[in-house]
Coordinates of C-alpha atoms in Angstrom, one line a residue:
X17 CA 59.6 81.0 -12.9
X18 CA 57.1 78.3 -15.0
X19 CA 55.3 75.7 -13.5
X20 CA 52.9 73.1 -15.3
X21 CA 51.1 70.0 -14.6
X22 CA 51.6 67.1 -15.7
X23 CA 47.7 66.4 -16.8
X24 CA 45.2 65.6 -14.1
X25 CA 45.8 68.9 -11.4
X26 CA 46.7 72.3 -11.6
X27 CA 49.6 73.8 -9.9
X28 CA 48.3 77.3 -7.1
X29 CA 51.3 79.4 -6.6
X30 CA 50.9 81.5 -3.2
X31 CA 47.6 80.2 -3.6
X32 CA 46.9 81.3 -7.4
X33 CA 45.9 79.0 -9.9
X34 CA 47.0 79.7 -13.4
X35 CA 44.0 79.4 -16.1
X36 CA 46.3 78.0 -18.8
X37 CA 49.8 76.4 -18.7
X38 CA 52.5 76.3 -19.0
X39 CA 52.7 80.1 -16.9
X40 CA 55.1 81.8 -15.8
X41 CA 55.0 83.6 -12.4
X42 CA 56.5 86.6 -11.8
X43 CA 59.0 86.2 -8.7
X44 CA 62.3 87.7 -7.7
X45 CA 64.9 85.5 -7.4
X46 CA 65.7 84.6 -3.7
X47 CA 62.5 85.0 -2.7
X48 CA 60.3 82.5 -1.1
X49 CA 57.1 80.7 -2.2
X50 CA 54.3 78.2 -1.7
X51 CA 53.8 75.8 -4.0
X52 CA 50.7 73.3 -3.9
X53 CA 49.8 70.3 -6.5
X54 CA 46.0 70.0 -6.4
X55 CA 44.9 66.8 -8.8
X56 CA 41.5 66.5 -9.9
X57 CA 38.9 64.0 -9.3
X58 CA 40.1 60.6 -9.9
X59 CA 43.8 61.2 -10.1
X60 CA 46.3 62.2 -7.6
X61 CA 49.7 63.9 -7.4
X62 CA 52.9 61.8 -7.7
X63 CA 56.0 64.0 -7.5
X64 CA 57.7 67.2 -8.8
X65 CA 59.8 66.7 -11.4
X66 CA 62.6 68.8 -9.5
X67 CA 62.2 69.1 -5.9
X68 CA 60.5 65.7 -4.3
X69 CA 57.6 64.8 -3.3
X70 CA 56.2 67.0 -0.7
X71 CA 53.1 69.1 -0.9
X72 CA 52.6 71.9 -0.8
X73 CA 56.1 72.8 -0.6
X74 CA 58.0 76.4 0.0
X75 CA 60.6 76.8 -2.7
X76 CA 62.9 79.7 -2.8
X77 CA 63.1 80.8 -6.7
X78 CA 65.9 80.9 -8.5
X79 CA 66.1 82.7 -12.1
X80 CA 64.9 80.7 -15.0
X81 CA 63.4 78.3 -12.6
X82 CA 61.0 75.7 -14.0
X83 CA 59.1 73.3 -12.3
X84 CA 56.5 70.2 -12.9
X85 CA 54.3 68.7 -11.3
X86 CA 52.7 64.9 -12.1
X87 CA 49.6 63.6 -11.8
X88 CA 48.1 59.9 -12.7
X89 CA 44.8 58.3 -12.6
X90 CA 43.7 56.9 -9.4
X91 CA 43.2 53.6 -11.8
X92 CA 45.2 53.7 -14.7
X93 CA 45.0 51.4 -17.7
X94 CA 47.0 50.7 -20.6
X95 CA 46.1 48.5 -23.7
X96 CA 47.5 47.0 -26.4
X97 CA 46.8 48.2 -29.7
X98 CA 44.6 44.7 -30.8
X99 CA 43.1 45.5 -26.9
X100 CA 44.2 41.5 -26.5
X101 CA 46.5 42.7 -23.3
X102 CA 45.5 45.1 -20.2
X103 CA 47.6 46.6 -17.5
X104 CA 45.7 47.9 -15.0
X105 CA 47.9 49.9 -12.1
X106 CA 45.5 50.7 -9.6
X107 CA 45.9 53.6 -6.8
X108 CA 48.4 53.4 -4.0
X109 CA 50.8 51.5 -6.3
X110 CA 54.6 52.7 -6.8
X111 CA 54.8 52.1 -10.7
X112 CA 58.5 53.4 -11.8
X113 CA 60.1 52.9 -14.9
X114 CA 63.8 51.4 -15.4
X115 CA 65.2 54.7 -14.4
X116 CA 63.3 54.8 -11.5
X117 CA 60.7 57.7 -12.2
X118 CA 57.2 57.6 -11.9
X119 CA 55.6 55.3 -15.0
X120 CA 53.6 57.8 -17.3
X121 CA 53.3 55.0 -20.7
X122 CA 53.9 51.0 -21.0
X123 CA 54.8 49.3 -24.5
X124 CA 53.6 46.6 -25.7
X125 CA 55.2 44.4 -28.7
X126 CA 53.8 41.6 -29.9
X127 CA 56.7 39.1 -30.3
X128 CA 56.7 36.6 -33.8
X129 CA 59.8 35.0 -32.3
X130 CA 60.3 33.8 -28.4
X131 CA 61.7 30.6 -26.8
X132 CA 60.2 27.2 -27.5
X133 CA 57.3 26.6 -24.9
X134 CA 58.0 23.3 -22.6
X135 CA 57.6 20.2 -23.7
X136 CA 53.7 18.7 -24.5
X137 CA 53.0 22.9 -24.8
X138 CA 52.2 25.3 -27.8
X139 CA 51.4 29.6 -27.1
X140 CA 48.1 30.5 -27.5
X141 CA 47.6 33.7 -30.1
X142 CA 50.9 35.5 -29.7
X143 CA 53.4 36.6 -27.0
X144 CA 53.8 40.1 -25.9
X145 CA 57.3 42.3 -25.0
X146 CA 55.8 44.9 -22.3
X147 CA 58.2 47.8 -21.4
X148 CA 59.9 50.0 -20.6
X149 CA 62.4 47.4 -19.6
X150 CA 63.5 47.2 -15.9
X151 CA 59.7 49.4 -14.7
X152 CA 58.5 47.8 -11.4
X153 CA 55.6 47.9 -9.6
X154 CA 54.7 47.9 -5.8
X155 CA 52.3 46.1 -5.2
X156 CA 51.9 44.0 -8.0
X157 CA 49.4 45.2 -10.7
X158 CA 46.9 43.2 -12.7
X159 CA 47.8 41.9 -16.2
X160 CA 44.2 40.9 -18.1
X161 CA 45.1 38.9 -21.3
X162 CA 42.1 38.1 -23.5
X163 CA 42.5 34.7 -25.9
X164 CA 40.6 33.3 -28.7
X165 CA 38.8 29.6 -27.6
X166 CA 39.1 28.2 -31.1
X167 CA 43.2 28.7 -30.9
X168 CA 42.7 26.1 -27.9
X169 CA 43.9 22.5 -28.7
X170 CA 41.5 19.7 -28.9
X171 CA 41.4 17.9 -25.6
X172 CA 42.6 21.3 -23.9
X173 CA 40.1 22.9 -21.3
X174 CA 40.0 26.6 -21.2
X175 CA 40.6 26.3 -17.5
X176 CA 43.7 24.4 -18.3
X177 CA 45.1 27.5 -20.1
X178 CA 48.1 29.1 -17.9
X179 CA 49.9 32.7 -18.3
X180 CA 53.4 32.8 -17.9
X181 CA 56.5 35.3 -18.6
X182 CA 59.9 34.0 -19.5
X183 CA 63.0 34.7 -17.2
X184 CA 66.1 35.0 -19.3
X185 CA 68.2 34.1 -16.1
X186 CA 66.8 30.8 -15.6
X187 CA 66.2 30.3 -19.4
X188 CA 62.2 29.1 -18.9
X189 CA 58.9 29.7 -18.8
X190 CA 57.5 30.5 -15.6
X191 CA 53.9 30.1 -14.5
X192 CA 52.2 33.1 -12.9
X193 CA 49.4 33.7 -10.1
X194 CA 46.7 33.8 -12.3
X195 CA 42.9 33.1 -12.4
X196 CA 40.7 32.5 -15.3
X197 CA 37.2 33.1 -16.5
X198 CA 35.7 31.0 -19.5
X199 CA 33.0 32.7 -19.9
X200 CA 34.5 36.1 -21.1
X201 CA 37.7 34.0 -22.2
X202 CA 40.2 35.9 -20.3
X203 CA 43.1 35.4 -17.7
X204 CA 44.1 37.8 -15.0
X205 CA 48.0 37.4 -13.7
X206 CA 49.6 39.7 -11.1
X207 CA 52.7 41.0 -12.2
X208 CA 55.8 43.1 -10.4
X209 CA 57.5 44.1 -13.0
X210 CA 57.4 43.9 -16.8
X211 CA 58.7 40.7 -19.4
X212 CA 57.8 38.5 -22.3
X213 CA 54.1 36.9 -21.7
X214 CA 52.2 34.7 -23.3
X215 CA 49.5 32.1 -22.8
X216 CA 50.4 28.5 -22.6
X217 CA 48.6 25.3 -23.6
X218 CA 50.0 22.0 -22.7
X219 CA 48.5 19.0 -24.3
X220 CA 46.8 16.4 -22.1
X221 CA 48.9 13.6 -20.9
X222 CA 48.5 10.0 -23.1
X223 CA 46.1 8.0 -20.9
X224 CA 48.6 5.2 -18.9
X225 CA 48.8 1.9 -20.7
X226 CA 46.2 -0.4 -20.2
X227 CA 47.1 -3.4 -18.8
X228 CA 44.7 -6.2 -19.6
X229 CA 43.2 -8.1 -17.4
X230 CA 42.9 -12.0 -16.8
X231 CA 39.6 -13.5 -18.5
X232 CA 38.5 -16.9 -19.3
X233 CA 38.3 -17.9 -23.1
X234 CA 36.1 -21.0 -23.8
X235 CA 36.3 -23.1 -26.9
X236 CA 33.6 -25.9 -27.7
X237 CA 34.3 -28.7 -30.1
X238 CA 34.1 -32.7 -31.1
X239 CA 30.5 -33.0 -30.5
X240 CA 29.8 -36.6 -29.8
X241 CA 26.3 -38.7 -30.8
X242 CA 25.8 -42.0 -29.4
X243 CA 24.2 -44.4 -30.8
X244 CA 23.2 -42.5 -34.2
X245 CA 20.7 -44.7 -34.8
X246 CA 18.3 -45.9 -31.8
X247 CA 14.8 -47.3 -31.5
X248 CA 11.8 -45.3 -30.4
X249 CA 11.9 -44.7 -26.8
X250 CA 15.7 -45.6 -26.5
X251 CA 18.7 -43.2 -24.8
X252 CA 21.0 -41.4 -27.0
X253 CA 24.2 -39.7 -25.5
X254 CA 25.6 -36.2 -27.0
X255 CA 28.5 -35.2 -25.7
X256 CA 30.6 -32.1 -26.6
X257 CA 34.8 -30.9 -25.4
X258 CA 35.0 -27.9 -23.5
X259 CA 38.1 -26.2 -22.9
X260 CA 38.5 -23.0 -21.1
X261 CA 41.7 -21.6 -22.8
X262 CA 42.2 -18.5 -20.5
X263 CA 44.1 -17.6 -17.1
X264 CA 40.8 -16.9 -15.3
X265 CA 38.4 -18.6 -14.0
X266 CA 35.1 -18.5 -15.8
X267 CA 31.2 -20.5 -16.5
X268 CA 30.0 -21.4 -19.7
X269 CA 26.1 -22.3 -20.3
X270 CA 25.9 -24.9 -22.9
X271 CA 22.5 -25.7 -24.3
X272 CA 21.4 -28.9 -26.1
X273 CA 18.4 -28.2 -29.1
X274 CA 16.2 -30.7 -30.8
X275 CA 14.7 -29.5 -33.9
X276 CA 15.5 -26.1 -33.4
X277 CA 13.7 -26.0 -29.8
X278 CA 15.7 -25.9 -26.7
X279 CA 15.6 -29.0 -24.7
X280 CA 18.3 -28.9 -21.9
X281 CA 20.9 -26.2 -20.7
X282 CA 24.1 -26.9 -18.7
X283 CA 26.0 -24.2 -16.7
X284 CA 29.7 -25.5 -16.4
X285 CA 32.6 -23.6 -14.2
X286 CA 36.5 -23.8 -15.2
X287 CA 39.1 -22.3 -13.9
X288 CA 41.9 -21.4 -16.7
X289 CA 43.8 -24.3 -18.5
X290 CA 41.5 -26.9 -18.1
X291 CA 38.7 -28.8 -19.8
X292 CA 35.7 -31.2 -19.6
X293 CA 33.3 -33.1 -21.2
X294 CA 29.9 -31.8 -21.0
X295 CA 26.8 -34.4 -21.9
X296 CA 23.0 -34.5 -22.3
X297 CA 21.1 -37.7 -22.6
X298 CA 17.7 -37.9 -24.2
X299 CA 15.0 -40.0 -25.5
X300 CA 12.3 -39.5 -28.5
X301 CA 9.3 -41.5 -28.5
X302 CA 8.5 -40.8 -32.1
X303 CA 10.2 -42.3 -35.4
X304 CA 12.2 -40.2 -37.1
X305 CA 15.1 -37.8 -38.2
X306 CA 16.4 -35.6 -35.2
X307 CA 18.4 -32.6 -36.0
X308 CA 20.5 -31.3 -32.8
X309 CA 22.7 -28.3 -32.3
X310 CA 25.3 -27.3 -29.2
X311 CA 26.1 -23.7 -29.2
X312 CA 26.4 -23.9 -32.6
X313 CA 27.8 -27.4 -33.5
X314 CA 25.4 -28.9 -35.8
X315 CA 24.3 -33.3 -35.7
X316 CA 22.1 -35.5 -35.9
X317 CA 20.4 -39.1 -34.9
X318 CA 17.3 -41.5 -36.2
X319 CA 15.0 -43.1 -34.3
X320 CA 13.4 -46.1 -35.8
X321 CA 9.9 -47.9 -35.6
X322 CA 9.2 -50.7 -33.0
X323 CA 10.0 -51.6 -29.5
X324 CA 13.2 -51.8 -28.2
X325 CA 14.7 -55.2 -27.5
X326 CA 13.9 -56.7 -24.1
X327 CA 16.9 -55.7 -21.3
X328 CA 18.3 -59.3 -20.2
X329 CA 17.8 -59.4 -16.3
X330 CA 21.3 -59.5 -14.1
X331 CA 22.5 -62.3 -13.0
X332 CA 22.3 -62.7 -9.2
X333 CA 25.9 -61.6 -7.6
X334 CA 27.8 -64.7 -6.4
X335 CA 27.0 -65.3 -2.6
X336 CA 23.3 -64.7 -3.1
X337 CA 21.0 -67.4 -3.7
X338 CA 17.2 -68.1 -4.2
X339 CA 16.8 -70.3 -1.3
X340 CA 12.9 -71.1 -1.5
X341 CA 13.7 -71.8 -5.8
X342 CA 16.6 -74.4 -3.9
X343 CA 14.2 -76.1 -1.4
X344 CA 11.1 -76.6 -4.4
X345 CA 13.9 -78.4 -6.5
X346 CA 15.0 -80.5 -3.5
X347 CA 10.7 -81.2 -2.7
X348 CA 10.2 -81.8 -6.6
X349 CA 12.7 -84.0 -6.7
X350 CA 12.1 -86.4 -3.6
X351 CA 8.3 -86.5 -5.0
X352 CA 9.8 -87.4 -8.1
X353 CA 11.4 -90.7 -6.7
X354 CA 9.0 -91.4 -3.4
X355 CA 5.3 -91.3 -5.5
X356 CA 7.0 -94.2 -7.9
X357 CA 8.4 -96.6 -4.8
X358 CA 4.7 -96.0 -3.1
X359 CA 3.2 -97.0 -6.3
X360 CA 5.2 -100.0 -6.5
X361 CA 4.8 -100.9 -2.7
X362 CA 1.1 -101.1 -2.7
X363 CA 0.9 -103.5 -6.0
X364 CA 3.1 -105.9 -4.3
X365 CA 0.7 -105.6 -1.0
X366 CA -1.9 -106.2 -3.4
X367 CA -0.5 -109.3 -5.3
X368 CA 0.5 -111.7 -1.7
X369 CA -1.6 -110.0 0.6
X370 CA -1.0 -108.3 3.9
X371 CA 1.7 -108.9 6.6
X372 CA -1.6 -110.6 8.7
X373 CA -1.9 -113.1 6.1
X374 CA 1.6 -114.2 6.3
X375 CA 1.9 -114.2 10.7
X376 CA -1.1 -116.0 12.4
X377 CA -1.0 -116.6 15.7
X378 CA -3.6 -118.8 17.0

């Protein structure tokens, strides 16, 4: 009979190890032997190609006889020829192929045409086609998939960056269990059985529309000088419109300037749709051409030499009089008529003499 192994072990027969395979033990057919699978360090057996999965096992020889024994890496590995894709099928797991033997190779093709990614989504580098097609694996195994940063989209994080396989039953892509790690610019996915992968980008959402909100809008116009033209120490009235054109409420700080220089400064509040008049008053004591400006609205006013014309006192409102003015009049006049009768009386006196002269009693 011949026995080999399948790379990894060496196959003892009744205890004897072979130095080179495959080798072929002499044995009469019918007869009984032991048969042992011993892997070396870092692998360990699988199965016999013809007779399960036990060992050692006691096989009874039949002629021509020929059996195989596998082997695999405690950790096995496979990469893709550009070393962009890793599977890595670590001990313990149940890796079969479509046929349902023990997994010995994987393919990997580099697909240049696969489904459309979802919408707002473009593949990163290019999609793979692992195989053999139906080969399973239990526990899942870890799929490393290394990506190029500049094939990112702008406005795309790398942690953004998803791995997914397409099911042909649903028709999609389907995102994987997956982590990934910037700084060596890979993604590890967990996979149970083998597809179409590829990395997938989607494009950052368009910020929501902004709605804008309620403001106040001012608007300043028709400034107003009054009188243009005033004598030195006299008032003049500026006056400009303020309208607050907006839907919000809002203040406006309107300042008055004389000759360039700041003189007086107004803080006016509005609420939206409405209007007012806003004034300053102010006086110069010097002769002269005064230029003023509001926020920007240009004038100007004289002020001439001399004193202003004197301010007319008020008359007295009706019900109130000036009683001790009334009570002189009323003295002035009753001197005026009583000093000339007096006058008068004592001349006569004077002319015919006394009452005495006139009534003598003796």
């Amino acid at each position: 009979m011949d026995v080999s192994p399948s790379g990894g072990g060496t196959v003892e027969i009744d205890g004897i190890a072979p130095d080179e395979y495959p080798y072929g033990f002499p044995r009469e057919s019918d007869s009984t032997i032991r048969i042992e699978a011993v892997p070396e360090e870092g692998y360990h057996f699988v199965e016999w190609d013809t007779i399960g999965k036990q060992n050692p096992k006691r096989v009874i020889v039949k002629r021509d006889m020929s059996i195989t024994a596998f082997f695999v890496s405690d950790v096995i590995e496979f990469t893709s020829l550009d070393e962009t894709v890793h599977v890595i099928i670590p001990d313990g797991v149940i890796a079969l192929d479509g046929e349902g033997n023990p997994l010995t190779d994987v393919e990997f093709v580099a697909a240049e045409s696969v489904p459309d990614p979802p919408e707002n989504a473009s593949i990163i580098g290019l999609p793979y086609q692992l195989g053999p097609d139906g080969a399973t694996f239990d526990p899942p195994v870890t799929l490393t998939w290394s990506y190029d940063p500049t094939d990112i989209p702008d406005g795309v994080a790398e942690e953004e960056l998803v791995i997914a396989h397409y099911d042909e039953g649903a028709d999609e892509w389907q995102e994987l269990e997956f982590e990934v790690d910037p700084g060596s610019h890979t993604l590890t996915a967990y996979i149970d059985h083998f597809s179409t992968f590829a990395v997938i980008a989607f494009s950052a959402s368009p910020p929501p529309p902004v709605t804008p909100t309620a403001s106040a809008a001012f608007t300043l116009s028709s400034l107003s000088i009054s009188p243009p033209e005033v004598s030195a120490g006299e008032a003049v009235t500026i006056s400009v419109f303020l309208v607050n054109a907006g839907e919000a409420a809002g203040s406006y700080t309107a300042t008055l300037k004389i000759n360039g220089v700041a003189a007086e400064t107004r803080e006016v509040s509005l609420v939206g749709g409405t209007s007012e008049t806003v004034t300053f008053i102010t006086s110069q004591g010097e002769a002269g051409a005064y230029s003023i400006e509001v926020n920007g609205l240009p004038g100007s006013f004289t002020v001439k030499e001399g004193a202003s014309p004197p301010i007319a006192a008020a008359p007295a409102p009706p019900g109130e009089r000036n009683w001790w003015l009334t009570r002189g009049v009323i003295i002035t006049i009753a001197a005026a008529i009583a000093i000339p009768l007096a006058i008068r009386w004592w001349r006569r006196r004077g002319d015919c003499g006394s009452l005495g002269d006139y009534i003598s009693m003796r």
